[in-house]
Amino acid sequence: MGIGHRLTAPFRQTSGFARWILLSGMIIVGIFVVLALFAPWIAPYGFAQTSYAGGADFPKATGPGGEHLLGTTSFGFYDVLSRVIWGSRTAVEVVLISVVLSLLIGAPLGLVSGYLGGWLDRILVLVMDALYAFPSLLLAIVFSFLLSDFFGGGVVAAGVALTVIYVPQYFRVVRNTTVSAREATYVEAARAIGASKRTIMTKYLFGNVIQSVPVIGTLNAADAIGTLAALGFLGLGVQPNEAAEWGYDLQRALPDASAGIWWTGVFPGLAIVLLVTGLTLVGEGLNETVNPTLRKRRLRPFTLPPRGAAAFQAGKGQVDL
Amino acid sequence: MASAGGSLPRYIAQRLLLIIPMVFLLTTIVFLLLRVAPGDPVSASLGGRLSEDALDQRRASLGLDRPLIVQYLEYLKDVATFNFGETITDNRAIIDIVQENGGATLTLAVSAFIVALVVGLPLGMIAGRMRDTGPDLVIRIFGVITYAAPVFYWGLLFQLLFAGALGWLPVSGAASPETIFEVEPVTHILLLDAVIAGNSEAIVDILEHLLMPAATLGLLLSGIFIRLVRVNVIQSLQGDYIEAARARGIRESRVIRSHAFRNALVPVVTVIGLQVALLLSGAILTEATFNWPGIGNELVQYINNRDYAAVQGIITLFAVVVVLVSILIDIVNALIDPRVRY
């Protein structure tokens, strides 16, 4: 049983529907990751480019086709396709920063708080609960409003602003599993042989407590895409001169709606929907395999042993799963 | 209810007491974030427009020249007395913003909730009942997409279709200028005011303006209702009491309706309470999309003007509302489901 075998375990344990969900989600996310990685080579123009290499300006708000496959915008005269492709790079970067940072902060805090308990635990739980109860968009608004004064409107600032939203989620999950795992026999055994608190937390609890994190991570990533776009839509978050951002492009497309210019808004929005859907599908697919209440595993048909006592005693009843 | 009568008041009292630390914590976080940050709010929002003397005067009148701890205590005292302060840029009391713009936000939220219930509950039940079949797949994809598409994208698509291409509905705003001019503000809820005035033309106009924003925000919520109701129906269908009901020979349709669906709806009420935060976030974005004159739209404008005092006041207000509503839902929950109040 190699590591590859373990990694694909949730995939193999799923049956038709859940497997289909997981697979289609992975394909969609994969496409966007490729777009993000190779944006400079895939995109026909730069994200802030408004003129051809020859020096002539792009035409204003032309429809899809010809030189500009998805048309050009009515503000700044950008190429829509290029902005959509560069936007996936921004989205992937911001989401990676926020999910990784919040995991790095939230999970250890939850572990320590859950294992040590006491007043530290109480205070942390209270603060995290308060943060969790707060509408996440408002939290992101406040943070990016502040951070824009320090860090400017770059990808890092947006990623950090989103981190705050997700820390409480990892904290809660890891803390709660730690609290229930703390009294488990194997932890007690570790204590009995004199393992230090630090060893118990890192060597014994960590691996067992971290199981549900991939599901939360993917769902948070999906949520982060939406929140980043929402910040951009409100004029916060990643600023237009720093990188291409789908939410900002949507905001600039609003006045076009009544003028019948549909391509400026439809395509960046479609990118958001696709990426969020892909991530949600991955999360849902993982959840169906991790969450026992939803799980429908592939089990071999179950036949009760025949009524004759002899057959049963002979151990010929087919009760193996 | 009578059997557990003793514990219910205690439970309610406990929940009500919890308001204090929750509000205290949230307001402290907001204050720390917005006030302790370097740079001062007055020059951020008014710098360059007023002379240095005038700026100093504004700082003094807002109490920004005093030590932070004094400002903090003052702020807590204000929040406790429902005084959320004044804006810097245009000297409006936050409470006035609530009075003038709160009606629009409330109208939007309530109508969106109705849309979500009407769309989400039946679809969620069908999907749960017909798990892993064609209808389930279609409904789940619908649920995922409503959840995946940001509200402002739905809004934009609706605008393109119904206002741009078809020209059926007005593109944005809460009413046409004539309606706003004609209808006397009594309750500051435009629709109610028009009904009070008996102005049928105005009512139609307002409803036409309301349709797109309500559908936009409603769709967002309906996606969540679908997911939630579906999972609950699936789980309650696996319950022993369903098996027992079937064993007693009760018709399948009746088992589904009065045994499974009923029990599946109780947890939904709990989670609806948690959706208040989402409703609020969604309302801000919907208002920004449709230029809807609600509190969220005001917040966005104050953010763009870098008005710290306004942002702080409105965010504090939202925090208080979220805490109050979630505790209210807890209490309602305890009334419905005796298991909640052990």
CSV table of N, CA and C in Angstrom, one decimal, chain A residues 241-313:
chain,number,residue,atom,x,y,z
A,241,ASN,N,-4.5,48.0,-11.5
A,241,ASN,CA,-3.2,48.1,-12.1
A,241,ASN,C,-2.2,47.0,-11.6
A,242,GLU,N,-2.7,46.2,-10.6
A,242,GLU,CA,-1.8,45.2,-10.1
A,242,GLU,C,-2.0,43.9,-10.9
A,243,ALA,N,-3.2,43.5,-11.2
A,243,ALA,CA,-3.5,42.2,-11.8
A,243,ALA,C,-4.9,42.3,-12.4
A,244,ALA,N,-5.2,41.3,-13.3
A,244,ALA,CA,-6.5,41.2,-13.8
A,244,ALA,C,-7.4,40.5,-12.7
A,245,GLU,N,-8.6,41.0,-12.5
A,245,GLU,CA,-9.4,40.3,-11.4
A,245,GLU,C,-10.8,40.3,-12.0
A,246,TRP,N,-11.5,39.1,-11.9
A,246,TRP,CA,-12.8,38.9,-12.5
A,246,TRP,C,-13.9,39.8,-11.9
A,247,GLY,N,-13.8,40.0,-10.6
A,247,GLY,CA,-14.9,40.7,-9.9
A,247,GLY,C,-14.8,42.2,-10.3
A,248,TYR,N,-13.6,42.7,-10.4
A,248,TYR,CA,-13.5,44.1,-10.9
A,248,TYR,C,-14.0,44.3,-12.3
A,249,ASP,N,-13.7,43.3,-13.2
A,249,ASP,CA,-14.2,43.4,-14.5
A,249,ASP,C,-15.7,43.4,-14.6
A,250,LEU,N,-16.3,42.6,-13.7
A,250,LEU,CA,-17.8,42.5,-13.7
A,250,LEU,C,-18.3,43.9,-13.3
A,251,GLN,N,-17.7,44.5,-12.3
A,251,GLN,CA,-18.2,45.8,-11.9
A,251,GLN,C,-18.2,46.8,-13.0
A,252,ARG,N,-17.0,46.8,-13.8
A,252,ARG,CA,-16.9,47.7,-14.9
A,252,ARG,C,-17.9,47.3,-16.0
A,253,ALA,N,-18.4,46.1,-16.0
A,253,ALA,CA,-19.3,45.7,-17.1
A,253,ALA,C,-20.8,46.1,-16.8
A,254,LEU,N,-21.0,46.5,-15.5
A,254,LEU,CA,-22.4,46.8,-15.1
A,254,LEU,C,-23.1,47.8,-16.0
A,255,PRO,N,-22.4,49.0,-16.3
A,255,PRO,CA,-23.1,50.0,-17.1
A,255,PRO,C,-23.3,49.5,-18.6
A,256,ASP,N,-22.6,48.4,-19.0
A,256,ASP,CA,-22.8,47.9,-20.3
A,256,ASP,C,-24.1,47.1,-20.5
A,257,ALA,N,-24.7,46.7,-19.3
A,257,ALA,CA,-25.9,45.8,-19.4
A,257,ALA,C,-27.0,46.4,-20.2
A,258,SER,N,-27.3,47.6,-20.0
A,258,SER,CA,-28.5,48.2,-20.7
A,258,SER,C,-28.1,48.6,-22.1
A,259,ALA,N,-26.8,48.6,-22.4
A,259,ALA,CA,-26.4,49.0,-23.8
A,259,ALA,C,-26.3,47.8,-24.7
A,260,GLY,N,-26.6,46.6,-24.1
A,260,GLY,CA,-26.5,45.4,-24.9
A,260,GLY,C,-25.1,44.8,-25.1
A,261,ILE,N,-24.1,45.4,-24.4
A,261,ILE,CA,-22.8,44.8,-24.5
A,261,ILE,C,-22.7,43.7,-23.5
A,262,TRP,N,-22.8,42.5,-24.0
A,262,TRP,CA,-22.9,41.4,-23.0
A,262,TRP,C,-21.6,40.7,-22.7
A,263,TRP,N,-20.6,40.8,-23.7
A,263,TRP,CA,-19.4,40.0,-23.6
A,263,TRP,C,-18.5,40.5,-22.5
A,264,THR,N,-18.6,41.7,-22.1
A,264,THR,CA,-17.6,42.2,-21.1
A,264,THR,C,-17.9,41.6,-19.7
A,265,GLY,N,-19.2,41.3,-19.4
A,265,GLY,CA,-19.5,40.7,-18.1
A,265,GLY,C,-19.7,39.2,-18.1
A,266,VAL,N,-20.2,38.7,-19.2
A,266,VAL,CA,-20.6,37.3,-19.2
A,266,VAL,C,-19.4,36.4,-19.0
A,267,PHE,N,-18.3,36.7,-19.7
A,267,PHE,CA,-17.1,35.8,-19.7
A,267,PHE,C,-16.4,35.8,-18.4
A,268,PRO,N,-16.0,36.9,-17.8
A,268,PRO,CA,-15.4,36.8,-16.5
A,268,PRO,C,-16.3,36.2,-15.5
A,269,GLY,N,-17.6,36.4,-15.5
A,269,GLY,CA,-18.5,35.8,-14.6
A,269,GLY,C,-18.5,34.3,-14.8
A,270,LEU,N,-18.5,33.9,-16.0
A,270,LEU,CA,-18.5,32.5,-16.3
A,270,LEU,C,-17.3,31.8,-15.8
A,271,ALA,N,-16.2,32.5,-15.8
A,271,ALA,CA,-14.9,31.9,-15.3
A,271,ALA,C,-15.1,31.7,-13.8
A,272,ILE,N,-15.7,32.7,-13.1
A,272,ILE,CA,-15.9,32.5,-11.6
A,272,ILE,C,-16.8,31.3,-11.4
A,273,VAL,N,-17.9,31.2,-12.1
A,273,VAL,CA,-18.9,30.2,-11.9
A,273,VAL,C,-18.2,28.8,-12.1
A,274,LEU,N,-17.5,28.7,-13.2
A,274,LEU,CA,-16.8,27.4,-13.5
A,274,LEU,C,-15.8,27.0,-12.4
A,275,LEU,N,-15.0,27.9,-12.0
A,275,LEU,CA,-14.0,27.6,-11.0
A,275,LEU,C,-14.6,27.2,-9.7
A,276,VAL,N,-15.6,28.0,-9.3
A,276,VAL,CA,-16.2,27.7,-8.0
A,276,VAL,C,-17.0,26.4,-8.1
A,277,THR,N,-17.7,26.2,-9.2
A,277,THR,CA,-18.4,24.9,-9.4
A,277,THR,C,-17.4,23.7,-9.3
A,278,GLY,N,-16.3,23.9,-10.0
A,278,GLY,CA,-15.3,22.8,-10.0
A,278,GLY,C,-14.8,22.5,-8.6
A,279,LEU,N,-14.4,23.5,-7.8
A,279,LEU,CA,-13.9,23.3,-6.5
A,279,LEU,C,-15.0,22.7,-5.6
A,280,THR,N,-16.3,23.2,-5.8
A,280,THR,CA,-17.4,22.7,-5.0
A,280,THR,C,-17.6,21.2,-5.3
A,281,LEU,N,-17.5,20.9,-6.5
A,281,LEU,CA,-17.7,19.5,-6.9
A,281,LEU,C,-16.6,18.6,-6.3
A,282,VAL,N,-15.4,19.1,-6.3
A,282,VAL,CA,-14.3,18.3,-5.6
A,282,VAL,C,-14.6,18.1,-4.1
A,283,GLY,N,-15.0,19.3,-3.5
A,283,GLY,CA,-15.3,19.2,-2.1
A,283,GLY,C,-16.5,18.3,-1.8
A,284,GLU,N,-17.5,18.4,-2.6
A,284,GLU,CA,-18.7,17.5,-2.4
A,284,GLU,C,-18.3,16.1,-2.6
A,285,GLY,N,-17.5,15.8,-3.6
A,285,GLY,CA,-17.1,14.4,-3.9
A,285,GLY,C,-16.3,13.9,-2.8
A,286,LEU,N,-15.4,14.7,-2.2
A,286,LEU,CA,-14.6,14.2,-1.1
A,286,LEU,C,-15.5,14.0,0.1
A,287,ASN,N,-16.4,14.9,0.3
A,287,ASN,CA,-17.3,14.9,1.5
A,287,ASN,C,-18.1,13.6,1.5
A,288,GLU,N,-18.6,13.2,0.3
A,288,GLU,CA,-19.4,12.0,0.2
A,288,GLU,C,-18.6,10.7,0.6
A,289,THR,N,-17.3,10.8,0.4
A,289,THR,CA,-16.5,9.6,0.8
A,289,THR,C,-16.0,9.7,2.2
A,290,VAL,N,-15.9,11.0,2.8
A,290,VAL,CA,-15.3,11.1,4.1
A,290,VAL,C,-16.5,11.0,5.1
A,291,ASN,N,-17.6,11.7,4.8
A,291,ASN,CA,-18.7,11.7,5.7
A,291,ASN,C,-19.6,10.4,5.7
A,292,PRO,N,-19.5,9.7,6.8
A,292,PRO,CA,-20.2,8.4,6.8
A,292,PRO,C,-21.7,8.4,6.6
A,293,THR,N,-22.3,9.6,7.0
A,293,THR,CA,-23.7,9.6,6.9
A,293,THR,C,-24.2,9.8,5.5
A,294,LEU,N,-23.3,10.3,4.6
A,294,LEU,CA,-23.7,10.4,3.2
A,294,LEU,C,-23.2,9.3,2.3
A,295,ARG,N,-22.3,8.5,3.0
A,295,ARG,CA,-21.5,7.6,2.1
A,295,ARG,C,-22.3,6.4,1.6
A,296,LYS,N,-22.1,6.1,0.4
A,296,LYS,CA,-22.7,4.9,-0.2
A,296,LYS,C,-21.6,4.2,-0.9
A,297,ARG,N,-20.9,3.3,-0.1
A,297,ARG,CA,-19.7,2.7,-0.7
A,297,ARG,C,-20.1,1.5,-1.5
A,298,ARG,N,-19.1,1.2,-2.3
A,298,ARG,CA,-19.3,0.0,-3.2
A,298,ARG,C,-19.2,-1.3,-2.3
A,299,LEU,N,-20.2,-1.9,-1.9
A,299,LEU,CA,-20.2,-3.1,-1.1
A,299,LEU,C,-20.6,-4.2,-2.0
A,300,ARG,N,-20.0,-5.4,-1.7
A,300,ARG,CA,-20.5,-6.6,-2.5
A,300,ARG,C,-21.8,-7.0,-1.9
A,301,PRO,N,-22.7,-7.5,-2.7
A,301,PRO,CA,-24.1,-7.9,-2.3
A,301,PRO,C,-24.0,-8.8,-1.1
A,302,PHE,N,-24.9,-8.6,-0.2
A,302,PHE,CA,-24.9,-9.2,1.1
A,302,PHE,C,-26.0,-10.3,1.1
A,303,THR,N,-25.6,-11.5,1.2
A,303,THR,CA,-26.7,-12.6,1.3
A,303,THR,C,-26.6,-13.3,2.6
A,304,LEU,N,-27.8,-13.4,3.3
A,304,LEU,CA,-27.8,-14.0,4.6
A,304,LEU,C,-27.5,-15.5,4.4
A,305,PRO,N,-26.9,-16.1,5.4
A,305,PRO,CA,-26.6,-17.6,5.3
A,305,PRO,C,-27.9,-18.4,5.2
A,306,PRO,N,-27.8,-19.5,4.5
A,306,PRO,CA,-29.0,-20.3,4.3
A,306,PRO,C,-29.5,-20.8,5.7
A,307,ARG,N,-30.8,-21.2,5.8
A,307,ARG,CA,-31.4,-21.4,7.1
A,307,ARG,C,-30.8,-22.6,7.8
A,308,GLY,N,-30.3,-23.6,7.0
A,308,GLY,CA,-29.8,-24.8,7.7
A,308,GLY,C,-28.7,-24.5,8.6
A,309,ALA,N,-28.8,-25.0,9.8
A,309,ALA,CA,-27.8,-24.7,10.8
A,309,ALA,C,-26.5,-25.4,10.4
A,310,ALA,N,-26.5,-26.4,9.7
A,310,ALA,CA,-25.3,-27.1,9.3
A,310,ALA,C,-24.4,-26.2,8.5
A,311,ALA,N,-25.1,-25.6,7.5
A,311,ALA,CA,-24.3,-24.7,6.6
A,311,ALA,C,-23.7,-23.6,7.3
A,312,PHE,N,-24.4,-23.1,8.3
A,312,PHE,CA,-23.9,-21.9,9.1
A,312,PHE,C,-22.7,-22.4,9.9
A,313,GLN,N,-22.9,-23.5,10.5
A,313,GLN,CA,-21.8,-24.0,11.4
A,313,GLN,C,-20.5,-24.3,10.6
